[in-house]
């Protein structure tokens, strides 16, 4: 059973860059038709999709954040990563890494599984 | 972007009640619609994908229906562990977008 776990700093200063890593266990990150994504949730707010990456390195992301976001994948470590630059207090949120795939072939994709989430606070 | 709305924003219900939550998309998303459950302090959990397909391991009291722009999530007999916030999400077009959620509270 696939499990995901986020790691990274809990506190980052404004204007700096956030780096988060997600480690995938229980399966290979090189799985056909399986993307890997990032979703965030500001305190008391709803869910916002940040972007997703395929094991080939192909990415697609939310235009609202795209200019500040980069994603990468390390197949040798079964990990994928998120970098978000020019941070402001509005980036304070719980960040989740997720699987982004179709549960069965030829049906629409959804987000599953989810990591436990990591709270990132942007503050000086 | 496709805008997702949910109604009601919150509801109060009792154990054993039948509960129906609604999700509407600003344009057709076909059946590219998923439902998630989030218990406070926990990550969301996938309940329904492709509008009506039950994710493995999810109790059969949960069901989804709809296509196009209007969707519903029904809990046939509410259990204590079902008090949570429910989000719909479309994967028809990028960016993927979520509804604002419906909070199901204890009456």
XYZ file of C-alpha atoms in Angstrom:
231
model
C 0.000 0.000 0.000
C 1.414 3.338 -1.048
C 2.340 5.771 1.702
C 3.567 9.329 1.358
C 5.405 11.466 3.883
C 6.336 15.130 3.616
C 9.486 16.594 5.097
C 10.819 20.113 5.306
C 11.111 23.179 7.521
C 8.184 24.264 9.640
C 9.189 27.924 9.648
C 10.434 29.996 6.734
C 11.115 33.721 6.484
C 9.278 36.041 4.106
C 10.874 36.421 0.675
C 12.748 33.121 1.129
C 12.222 29.835 -0.708
C 10.360 26.850 0.696
C 11.683 23.386 -0.115
C 9.601 20.316 0.665
C 10.256 16.681 -0.134
C 7.813 13.802 -0.315
C 9.037 10.261 0.178
C 6.998 7.479 -1.392
C 7.014 4.053 0.244
C 5.186 0.829 -0.462
C 5.601 1.199 -4.215
C 7.664 2.722 -6.989
C 7.502 6.357 -7.971
C 7.992 5.111 -11.547
C 4.481 3.860 -12.057
C 2.766 4.162 -15.412
C 0.083 6.846 -15.501
C 0.823 7.909 -11.925
C 1.537 11.558 -11.296
C 2.623 12.984 -7.945
C 1.222 16.226 -6.662
C 1.170 18.954 -4.062
C -1.895 20.484 -2.427
C -2.012 23.083 0.315
C -4.539 24.267 2.865
C -4.250 27.603 4.638
C -5.382 27.551 8.290
C -9.156 27.246 8.454
C -9.444 27.393 4.665
C -10.085 25.089 1.727
C -7.815 23.055 -0.502
C -5.642 24.455 -3.294
C -3.881 22.292 -5.884
C -0.328 23.493 -6.519
C 0.851 21.146 -9.242
C 1.795 17.619 -10.263
C 4.818 15.882 -11.746
C 5.343 12.656 -13.691
C 8.383 10.419 -13.229
C 9.679 11.645 -16.602
C 9.870 15.133 -15.138
C 6.834 16.489 -16.982
C 4.975 18.923 -14.763
C 1.746 20.846 -14.824
C 0.686 23.383 -12.298
C -1.744 25.986 -11.074
C -1.250 29.242 -13.017
C -1.918 31.200 -9.826
C 1.376 29.904 -8.434
C 3.240 28.722 -11.496
C 5.746 31.576 -11.666
C 6.894 30.787 -8.118
C 6.776 27.004 -8.200
C 9.223 24.383 -9.360
C 8.919 20.641 -8.927
C 11.427 17.849 -9.339
C 11.585 14.102 -8.951
C 14.371 11.762 -7.827
C 13.513 8.258 -8.944
C 16.604 6.792 -7.283
C 15.312 7.924 -3.888
C 11.592 7.458 -4.622
C 11.087 11.124 -3.784
C 9.618 14.210 -5.361
C 10.047 17.800 -4.283
C 8.436 21.217 -4.303
C 10.118 24.607 -4.256
C 8.080 27.769 -3.734
C 9.888 31.079 -3.847
C 9.182 34.668 -2.808
C 7.199 33.553 0.200
C 4.677 35.757 1.971
C 2.432 35.198 4.956
C -0.276 34.082 2.515
C 1.788 30.958 1.824
C 1.354 29.798 5.413
C -0.465 26.483 5.096
C -0.421 22.759 5.601
C 1.247 21.265 2.537
C 0.203 17.792 1.420
C 1.860 15.528 -1.093
C -0.510 13.269 -2.972
C -0.752 10.579 -5.568
C -2.463 11.906 -8.685
C -3.826 9.067 -10.783
C -6.801 7.093 -11.938
C -7.777 4.387 -9.427
C -8.537 2.123 -12.358
C -7.667 2.399 -16.025
C -9.687 4.778 -18.181
C -11.480 6.612 -15.394
C -10.903 10.211 -14.340
C -7.967 10.873 -12.025
C -8.217 11.801 -8.375
C -5.882 12.501 -5.481
C -5.002 9.396 -3.494
C -3.205 8.637 -1.266
C -2.378 11.724 0.788
C 0.568 12.355 3.041
C -0.149 13.423 6.597
C 0.685 17.037 5.748
C 3.285 19.414 7.079
C 2.538 22.872 8.468
C 4.688 25.618 7.000
C 4.591 29.015 8.660
C 5.997 32.059 6.885
C 7.130 34.540 9.468
C 10.151 36.592 10.377
C -10.738 28.158 -14.069
C -13.719 25.938 -13.293
C -15.393 27.181 -10.114
C -16.846 24.624 -7.732
C -19.571 25.500 -5.262
C -21.023 23.362 -2.496
C -24.215 23.567 -0.530
C -24.975 23.829 2.215
C -21.793 25.250 3.711
C -22.657 23.419 6.926
C -25.398 21.227 8.290
C -26.352 19.682 11.597
C -27.481 16.070 11.650
C -27.906 13.127 13.988
C -26.480 9.641 13.923
C -28.620 7.526 11.623
C -29.759 10.440 9.451
C -29.628 10.337 5.674
C -27.545 13.266 4.475
C -27.204 14.682 0.974
C -24.509 17.166 0.003
C -24.495 19.069 -3.276
C -21.673 20.208 -5.526
C -22.010 22.345 -8.629
C -19.439 23.174 -11.313
C -19.371 26.435 -13.264
C -19.200 24.423 -16.485
C -19.563 20.774 -17.396
C -16.934 18.469 -15.915
C -18.547 15.290 -17.260
C -17.909 12.680 -14.553
C -14.482 14.067 -13.603
C -15.609 14.655 -10.047
C -14.221 13.333 -6.771
C -15.352 13.641 -3.167
C -13.051 13.798 -0.144
C -13.658 13.631 3.589
C -11.524 15.593 6.026
C -11.628 15.065 9.770
C -10.139 17.995 11.740
C -6.374 17.696 12.057
C -6.186 14.957 9.449
C -5.421 14.774 5.758
C -8.355 14.484 3.349
C -9.369 11.002 2.275
C -10.748 10.008 -1.121
C -14.301 8.672 -0.893
C -15.721 8.790 -4.415
C -14.063 9.133 -7.818
C -15.518 9.410 -11.316
C -18.620 10.937 -9.708
C -20.085 7.641 -8.503
C -17.352 5.055 -7.940
C -16.644 4.110 -4.348
C -12.970 4.097 -3.422
C -11.705 0.806 -2.067
C -12.189 0.535 1.682
C -14.862 3.240 1.913
C -18.108 2.116 3.594
C -21.032 1.473 1.278
C -23.196 4.025 3.107
C -21.397 6.620 0.984
C -22.593 7.096 -2.584
C -22.135 9.663 -5.296
C -24.181 10.643 -8.308
C -24.425 13.237 -11.041
C -22.692 14.321 -14.202
C -22.123 17.519 -16.097
C -22.471 20.347 -13.583
C -24.525 18.916 -10.703
C -23.385 16.259 -8.264
C -24.453 14.829 -4.930
C -22.798 12.880 -2.152
C -25.174 10.879 0.005
C -24.498 9.272 3.355
C -27.324 6.804 3.851
C -27.052 6.463 7.630
C -24.729 8.914 9.326
C -22.242 7.426 11.772
C -20.251 9.180 14.482
C -17.057 8.931 12.446
C -18.718 10.721 9.504
C -18.843 14.119 11.197
C -16.293 15.940 9.080
C -15.896 18.377 6.196
C -16.551 17.120 2.679
C -14.961 18.569 -0.445
C -15.738 18.012 -4.087
C -13.017 18.416 -6.715
C -12.947 18.452 -10.504
C -10.201 16.937 -12.626
C -11.766 17.799 -16.006
C -9.559 20.800 -16.608
C -6.405 22.326 -15.246
C -6.113 23.843 -12.756
C -7.755 21.208 -10.647
C -10.172 22.966 -8.326
C -11.963 22.120 -5.111
C -15.241 23.280 -3.696
C -15.204 25.256 -0.426
C -16.481 22.295 1.555
C -19.559 21.264 3.534
C -19.111 20.777 7.257
C -21.318 18.069 8.761
C -21.825 18.692 12.464
C -23.553 16.886 15.309
C -27.068 18.144 15.996
